[in-house]
Amino acid sequence: MLDMRNVSKIYRTTTVETHALRDFSLDVREGEFVAVTGPSGSGKTTFLTIAGLLEELTHGEYVLDGVDVHGLDDNQRSRLRNEKIGFIFQAFNLIPDLNVLDNVEVPLHYRRGIGAAERRRRATQALERVGLSARVRHYPAELSGGQQQRVAIARALAGSPRLLLADEPTGNLDTAMARGVMDLIEELHREGATVVMVTHDPDLAARAERNVHIVDGMASGIIEEPSMRPAVRAQGEGAFRIPGAED
Amino acid sequence: MSLYHLRLALQALRNSPVLTALMVLALAVGIGASMTMLTVLHVLSGDPLPGRSAHLYYPQIDPRPLGSGGNANPEPPGLLTYIDAENLLHQGKAARAAVMYQGGDVVQPPSGSALHPFVVNSRLTGRDFFSMFEVPFRYGAPWSAADDAGAAHVAVISQKLDRKLFGGADSVGRMLDYGGHSFRIVGVLAHWRPVPRFYDLNASRFGQVEDVFIPFNTARALNLGIEGSTNCYGRPGKDLDTSPCGYIQMWVQLDSRRAAAAYKRFLADYSAQQHAAGRFQRPPNVRLDDLMQWLAYRHVVPDDVRMQAWLALGFLLVCVVNTVGLLLAKFLRRSGEIGVRRALGASRRAIFAQLLIEAGMIGAAGAVLGLLLTMLGLYLVRRQPSGYAHLAHLQPSMLLATLALALLASLVAGLLPAWRASRIAPALQIKSA
Amino acid sequence: MTTLRPILSALRRHKIAALLIVLEIALAFAIVSNALYIVVGRLQRIDLPSGIDEPGLVLLQLATAGAGRGTVASAQADLAALRAIPGVESATAINSLPLSHSQWGLIYALHPMRTFSGGVQAPVYFGGPDLLKTLGVRMLQGMSFPPSAYRDLTPQNAFKIFVAARQALITQAYAKRLWPHANAVGKIMYMGETPVQVIGVVSNIIKPYISANAHDPGNYYAVFSPFRAAPDLNAWYALRCRPAVCPRVLKAAAGKLQAMHPTETLNAQESFMHMRQRYFRNDRAMAWLLAGTVLALLAVTAVGIVGLASFWVQQRTRQIGVRRALGARRVDILRYFQTENFLLATAGIALGCAAAIGINVWLMAHYAVPRLPILYLPIGAVALWTLGQFAVLGPALRAARVPPTVAMRAA
């Protein structure tokens, strides 16, 4: 599903070269729930921008759902993002000028061949899924943080993506709301969704099937979920791969 | 307003130089365009004789026969016939009175001069013309009442003609050959340029005064030609002065409202008397406008100028709306900063004041640039072909008005944006969203 | 693909800024369409045909002083001398000229009238038998005056004789005004109580001064009378020449007249084209001024749009990033801002239409401005739509360049 091999990301300014990600490899299979952890500044966010096709990688190989993203132009990447990825941001990133229903419809506007009725149907369905059908006419500012994040999850689901990418999904929420949002993400996973979640919070990470820890742009160790998948081993310079996927 | 506010405003303006420059420029263009046009309007609608204009009146009577057409102007004609002019002049009780018409003929330079003969305009009038309108003299004086009565061959000439013929010397006593007749010069005018040239609006309204002045009676005796309009309402006879043709303007000086009312009664009585005698067919139909009323009645300010002034005001309105929009954008861009200031204890009033000061500074810069653009605009107007073009100069009053207008416009434009921005809620962090 | 509804609902959340843009566009539209109409009206006036053969006509005016000078007899001698100049095809003395500001006018009616009011006013042109030929005015119907019909007009008899002519030629426009459905030739019209027979109809010739409305048929009313004119009544000498040699002819004519009249002065010597240009210079100046103002107004409006659109782009940087992350292509973002501007411009134009018509009604009531043709509204609309699209292009391109990673930054 998500297959990164020896990916590096280097930010260059005229004076400084920053290696935000070095020789990073990760393979996420369909239906997996992977947490990417690490202290702040470790390269978690860079991983997310590469995985989410928001930026191009400097070196390495990245295949998303069978598509080699290398050499894709901006329009193709936009289209791939739109069709294959559902984003869940820490800051929710709802558009304040649009009501809940319009927010959920946003990604569907950028997909060809979907009429207004179909958009409405899918958005309504997604909102039902997150339990917010009663709030479609509200504006984001009128909702609690937990509700806003649910709307954002509905927006991610509306496009029926292959992969959910979550960035600290509970970072801006209090404990009770955070629990609700995490329960929802786990539920989606149980229904078959592939989830990659970036977080610095070990408690959250513990709810994933598998953890990858990044330090200084490199995967630095294994935090296993013994009950689920023990067989993750180091490969190359501290990168990790799932053994089964290698063959 | 504190120094701190001023410094903050300056800082803010420096932080977005392009937007600030655009705002100043847009405001200045609006100010420049409108002040250019308003200055022209102001110059043209000014009082040519401040202090005296309220006492000067233009009498009109209606000697026209009953018309069969319904489309005739109901107002009495603007020009008097010779008979009526003479009657009004001698029967009316006015402090001063003068009848007049415009002539034009050739001046023959004195013998020995290298000059070629040339055409000048003349005003053929009575001696009261000079005292009534306070015409300044450089040399000599107006001709006497005896000269008027006796149709003497005397003339007053303009400074310009004196310079051309006699090199600017005191030419009183010398002879002027005008229209093939000789006149003794009794006076030379100093510079005199009433704007508009109110006393005869049929001729060039913003032009210079005539170069030669000759007694009316002398002119009629010599049958000096008419350069202005002649309007006949009936079949002319062999002699113009006995024909139903108007060609004469008349001005009277009436020093009180009572005198003006009495004179108007006199006009009506005269009309009734002429009606009774069978000379006038219409019932009395008179007008007695004072100078400023007369200018308004005759639409002295050209329609083009009025239209341009309206256009310029519309333009200014667009510029003000534009400034409102840009200020709104500018202030709301700083929502974060304003929120933090509010959190740190700045009152709404303080925020409002600070932003208004910023708007005012833009207005001040717009005023200075607008003033320059106004001068440029007036320079361009002066290069236009219209008769009034050369009069378009910036007067001190309009200069102050320009500065005030720019400041006012910017403050008015700043009100809404500053009010809106002062309602930003206090915030402890600067959000980027 | 973007659709309009979400854009509209976003605009509803930014009422003040949206209203300001709408208002500015509406004002600009109203002013621009009216100003453009006035400009076009002026240009049409400038282009009015005079009805005379302009390029080959030069004019001179002799100012004479004193009784017995510049008489018809002396004018005949002058004209004979002028005709002798090589290149002169015909010459005449004429009392007044089209577009010269100075006119002799009379009122004619279909019935005898005790006064001059109630008829239709027309300028009267008169000269000698060569008048029509020299001006290039054509006989359309009937015939011109027989040579014996011409009488001399002098300052002494002018007022009496001028109104006593019994025959006249009239222009086509005047004929149509008096007898809309009949042939004017042979008809009688009345100057006061004097019957005047129309013996011929000539092609249109424009008045010495014309009305503000370029389409007024009255601009071409004119009557020709059988008189000879001379400098003592401020007549002009008009000479017809081949356009190529006219400048030389004018110079030679001026020299000759000055030599024949050393004590008189030449008041004017110019080509008719020059006189025409002088007549319309105020119109031309007004047209330039209005056109300049229109341009400045459009520039200011564009600045306003750029300013507010830039602000909006900056304010929405984050949501642009989010849209990009959610799959919007750069062109989708570009189109969003373009569509938004189009909607605002459309609202402004709709409002501006009402204002434009209001301003026009007011102008019609107070100034000599005719009704605004409906055609100017779509022209103004296209102008402002285009202006809006150009103005928003810069900010919209900047918006399209916002990288999707903006969505990742911490709020």
GROMACS .gro file of N, CA, C and O in nm, chain A residues 48-49 54-55 74-75 78 81-82 87 89 91 93 95-98 102 105-107 109-110 112 119-120 139 155 167, chain C residues 1-3 5-6 9-10 12-14 316 318-319 322-330 332-333 404-405 407-408 411:
model
  232
   48LEU      N    1   0.550   1.272   0.692
   48LEU     CA    2   0.410   1.287   0.657
   48LEU      C    3   0.393   1.364   0.525
   48LEU      O    4   0.310   1.327   0.441
   49THR      N    5   0.472   1.469   0.508
   49THR     CA    6   0.457   1.548   0.384
   49THR      C    7   0.500   1.467   0.263
   49THR      O    8   0.443   1.480   0.156
   54LEU      N    9   0.275   1.578  -0.036
   54LEU     CA   10   0.273   1.723  -0.030
   54LEU      C   11   0.405   1.781  -0.077
   54LEU      O   12   0.413   1.895  -0.119
   55GLU      N   13   0.510   1.698  -0.068
   55GLU     CA   14   0.640   1.741  -0.117
   55GLU      C   15   0.705   1.626  -0.189
   55GLU      O   16   0.670   1.509  -0.168
   74ASP      N   17   0.292   1.814  -1.069
   74ASP     CA   18   0.208   1.866  -0.961
   74ASP      C   19   0.062   1.824  -0.976
   74ASP      O   20  -0.003   1.786  -0.879
   75ASN      N   21   0.012   1.828  -1.100
   75ASN     CA   22  -0.128   1.793  -1.122
   75ASN      C   23  -0.153   1.646  -1.092
   75ASN      O   24  -0.254   1.610  -1.029
   78SER      N   25  -0.153   1.598  -0.727
   78SER     CA   26  -0.279   1.646  -0.669
   78SER      C   27  -0.387   1.542  -0.685
   78SER      O   28  -0.465   1.514  -0.593
   81ARG      N   29  -0.329   1.248  -0.451
   81ARG     CA   30  -0.366   1.287  -0.314
   81ARG      C   31  -0.516   1.279  -0.296
   81ARG      O   32  -0.567   1.226  -0.199
   82ASN      N   33  -0.584   1.334  -0.398
   82ASN     CA   34  -0.728   1.345  -0.388
   82ASN      C   35  -0.795   1.208  -0.385
   82ASN      O   36  -0.890   1.185  -0.311
   87PHE      N   37  -0.658   1.299   0.461
   87PHE     CA   38  -0.576   1.364   0.563
   87PHE      C   39  -0.658   1.394   0.688
   87PHE      O   40  -0.772   1.440   0.681
   89PHE      N   41  -0.571   1.630   1.015
   89PHE     CA   42  -0.466   1.720   1.066
   89PHE      C   43  -0.484   1.744   1.215
   89PHE      O   44  -0.596   1.739   1.268
   91ALA      N   45  -0.461   2.034   1.352
   91ALA     CA   46  -0.540   2.157   1.369
   91ALA      C   47  -0.673   2.149   1.294
   91ALA      O   48  -0.734   2.251   1.266
   93ASN      N   49  -0.800   2.188   1.039
   93ASN     CA   50  -0.793   2.251   0.907
   93ASN      C   51  -0.925   2.250   0.831
   93ASN      O   52  -0.929   2.230   0.711
   95ILE      N   53  -1.232   2.460   0.671
   95ILE     CA   54  -1.236   2.593   0.612
   95ILE      C   55  -1.343   2.675   0.683
   95ILE      O   56  -1.462   2.639   0.681
   96PRO      N   57  -1.301   2.781   0.754
   96PRO     CA   58  -1.394   2.850   0.843
   96PRO      C   59  -1.513   2.913   0.770
   96PRO      O   60  -1.618   2.934   0.830
   97ASP      N   61  -1.496   2.944   0.641
   97ASP     CA   62  -1.602   3.012   0.567
   97ASP      C   63  -1.712   2.916   0.521
   97ASP      O   64  -1.814   2.960   0.469
   98LEU      N   65  -1.688   2.786   0.533
   98LEU     CA   66  -1.784   2.688   0.480
   98LEU      C   67  -1.850   2.612   0.595
   98LEU      O   68  -1.787   2.587   0.698
  102ASP      N   69  -2.044   2.156   0.341
  102ASP     CA   70  -1.957   2.207   0.234
  102ASP      C   71  -1.812   2.169   0.259
  102ASP      O   72  -1.737   2.139   0.166
  105GLU      N   73  -1.755   1.822   0.154
  105GLU     CA   74  -1.761   1.808   0.009
  105GLU      C   75  -1.635   1.857  -0.062
  105GLU      O   76  -1.616   1.828  -0.181
  106VAL      N   77  -1.551   1.936   0.009
  106VAL     CA   78  -1.437   2.000  -0.058
  106VAL      C   79  -1.355   1.904  -0.145
  106VAL      O   80  -1.335   1.930  -0.263
  107PRO      N   81  -1.306   1.788  -0.090
  107PRO     CA   82  -1.223   1.702  -0.176
  107PRO      C   83  -1.299   1.647  -0.297
  107PRO      O   84  -1.240   1.624  -0.402
  109HIS      N   85  -1.508   1.806  -0.475
  109HIS     CA   86  -1.511   1.907  -0.581
  109HIS      C   87  -1.392   1.893  -0.675
  109HIS      O   88  -1.397   1.938  -0.788
  110TYR      N   89  -1.285   1.834  -0.621
  110TYR     CA   90  -1.164   1.826  -0.702
  110TYR      C   91  -1.152   1.692  -0.772
  110TYR      O   92  -1.047   1.658  -0.824
  112ARG      N   93  -1.298   1.440  -1.071
  112ARG     CA   94  -1.380   1.444  -1.192
  112ARG      C   95  -1.495   1.346  -1.186
  112ARG      O   96  -1.485   1.243  -1.122
  119ARG      N   97  -2.207   1.407  -0.477
  119ARG     CA   98  -2.124   1.472  -0.373
  119ARG      C   99  -2.202   1.479  -0.242
  119ARG      O  100  -2.152   1.444  -0.136
  120ARG      N  101  -2.324   1.527  -0.256
  120ARG     CA  102  -2.408   1.541  -0.139
  120ARG      C  103  -2.430   1.408  -0.068
  120ARG      O  104  -2.418   1.396   0.054
  139TYR      N  105  -2.127   2.601   1.120
  139TYR     CA  106  -1.993   2.642   1.076
  139TYR      C  107  -1.892   2.591   1.177
  139TYR      O  108  -1.926   2.570   1.295
  155ARG      N  109  -1.446   1.435   0.626
  155ARG     CA  110  -1.393   1.489   0.502
  155ARG      C  111  -1.290   1.392   0.443
  155ARG      O  112  -1.286   1.370   0.323
  167ASP      N  113  -0.215   1.326   1.142
  167ASP     CA  114  -0.102   1.399   1.201
  167ASP      C  115  -0.144   1.448   1.339
  167ASP      O  116  -0.221   1.543   1.350
  681MET      N  117  -1.341   2.047  -1.003
  681MET     CA  118  -1.420   2.158  -1.059
  681MET      C  119  -1.484   2.236  -0.944
  681MET      O  120  -1.537   2.180  -0.850
  682THR      N  121  -1.478   2.364  -0.956
  682THR     CA  122  -1.543   2.445  -0.854
  682THR      C  123  -1.686   2.473  -0.896
  682THR      O  124  -1.717   2.478  -1.014
  683THR      N  125  -1.770   2.487  -0.802
  683THR     CA  126  -1.905   2.534  -0.835
  683THR      C  127  -1.929   2.662  -0.757
  683THR      O  128  -1.851   2.699  -0.669
  685ARG      N  129  -2.178   2.770  -0.552
  685ARG     CA  130  -2.241   2.782  -0.421
  685ARG      C  131  -2.142   2.798  -0.305
  685ARG      O  132  -2.159   2.889  -0.223
  686PRO      N  133  -2.038   2.711  -0.300
  686PRO     CA  134  -1.943   2.728  -0.188
  686PRO      C  135  -1.873   2.864  -0.193
  686PRO      O  136  -1.845   2.924  -0.089
  689SER      N  137  -2.113   3.110  -0.048
  689SER     CA  138  -2.129   3.104   0.097
  689SER      C  139  -2.003   3.155   0.166
  689SER      O  140  -2.013   3.214   0.273
  690ALA      N  141  -1.886   3.137   0.103
  690ALA     CA  142  -1.765   3.194   0.162
  690ALA      C  143  -1.772   3.345   0.160
  690ALA      O  144  -1.733   3.413   0.254
  692ARG      N  145  -2.033   3.527   0.173
  692ARG     CA  146  -2.128   3.575   0.275
  692ARG      C  147  -2.060   3.595   0.408
  692ARG      O  148  -2.107   3.673   0.491
  693ARG      N  149  -1.950   3.525   0.430
  693ARG     CA  150  -1.877   3.539   0.556
  693ARG      C  151  -1.781   3.658   0.553
  693ARG      O  152  -1.714   3.683   0.650
  694HIS      N  153  -1.769   3.724   0.438
  694HIS     CA  154  -1.680   3.841   0.428
  694HIS      C  155  -1.758   3.955   0.366
  694HIS      O  156  -1.719   4.011   0.265
  996ARG      N  157  -0.636   3.365   0.346
  996ARG     CA  158  -0.679   3.228   0.323
  996ARG      C  159  -0.563   3.135   0.287
  996ARG      O  160  -0.587   3.026   0.236
  998ARG      N  161  -0.383   2.947   0.452
  998ARG     CA  162  -0.391   2.815   0.512
  998ARG      C  163  -0.496   2.728   0.444
  998ARG      O  164  -0.470   2.613   0.411
  999GLN      N  165  -0.614   2.788   0.421
  999GLN     CA  166  -0.717   2.704   0.359
  999GLN      C  167  -0.682   2.670   0.215
  999GLN      O  168  -0.724   2.566   0.164
 1002VAL      N  169  -0.475   2.372   0.258
 1002VAL     CA  170  -0.560   2.256   0.289
 1002VAL      C  171  -0.626   2.203   0.163
 1002VAL      O  172  -0.627   2.083   0.136
 1003ARG      N  173  -0.678   2.296   0.082
 1003ARG     CA  174  -0.743   2.253  -0.042
 1003ARG      C  175  -0.641   2.180  -0.131
 1003ARG      O  176  -0.674   2.078  -0.193
 1004ARG      N  177  -0.520   2.236  -0.134
 1004ARG     CA  178  -0.417   2.170  -0.215
 1004ARG      C  179  -0.390   2.030  -0.160
 1004ARG      O  180  -0.380   1.934  -0.236
 1005ALA      N  181  -0.380   2.019  -0.028
 1005ALA     CA  182  -0.354   1.888   0.033
 1005ALA      C  183  -0.467   1.791   0.003
 1005ALA      O  184  -0.446   1.672  -0.018
 1006LEU      N  185  -0.588   1.844  -0.005
 1006LEU     CA  186  -0.703   1.758  -0.030
 1006LEU      C  187  -0.718   1.726  -0.178
 1006LEU      O  188  -0.815   1.663  -0.218
 1007GLY      N  189  -0.626   1.775  -0.260
 1007GLY     CA  190  -0.627   1.731  -0.398
 1007GLY      C  191  -0.655   1.839  -0.501
 1007GLY      O  192  -0.666   1.809  -0.619
 1008ALA      N  193  -0.670   1.968  -0.457
 1008ALA     CA  194  -0.693   2.073  -0.555
 1008ALA      C  195  -0.566   2.096  -0.637
 1008ALA      O  196  -0.457   2.100  -0.581
 1009ARG      N  197  -0.582   2.107  -0.768
 1009ARG     CA  198  -0.466   2.140  -0.851
 1009ARG      C  199  -0.445   2.292  -0.845
 1009ARG      O  200  -0.532   2.366  -0.801
 1010ARG      N  201  -0.328   2.335  -0.891
 1010ARG     CA  202  -0.302   2.479  -0.892
 1010ARG      C  203  -0.411   2.553  -0.969
 1010ARG      O  204  -0.460   2.657  -0.929
 1012ASP      N  205  -0.712   2.474  -1.007
 1012ASP     CA  206  -0.838   2.483  -0.933
 1012ASP      C  207  -0.839   2.606  -0.841
 1012ASP      O  208  -0.939   2.674  -0.828
 1013ILE      N  209  -0.724   2.628  -0.777
 1013ILE     CA  210  -0.712   2.744  -0.689
 1013ILE      C  211  -0.725   2.872  -0.770
 1013ILE      O  212  -0.798   2.966  -0.734
 1084PRO      N  213   0.110   2.293  -0.074
 1084PRO     CA  214   0.019   2.216   0.011
 1084PRO      C  215   0.075   2.193   0.151
 1084PRO      O  216  -0.001   2.169   0.244
 1085THR      N  217   0.203   2.203   0.169
 1085THR     CA  218   0.261   2.179   0.302
 1085THR      C  219   0.215   2.282   0.403
 1085THR      O  220   0.230   2.260   0.524
 1087ALA      N  221  -0.063   2.334   0.492
 1087ALA     CA  222  -0.165   2.270   0.575
 1087ALA      C  223  -0.104   2.200   0.695
 1087ALA      O  224  -0.170   2.179   0.796
 1088MET      N  225   0.023   2.163   0.685
 1088MET     CA  226   0.086   2.086   0.792
 1088MET      C  227   0.134   2.172   0.906
 1088MET      O  228   0.162   2.123   1.014
 1091ALA      N  229  -0.108   2.525   1.390
 1091ALA     CA  230  -0.195   2.640   1.392
 1091ALA      C  231  -0.153   2.734   1.503
 1091ALA      O  232  -0.102   2.691   1.604
   0.00000   0.00000   0.00000
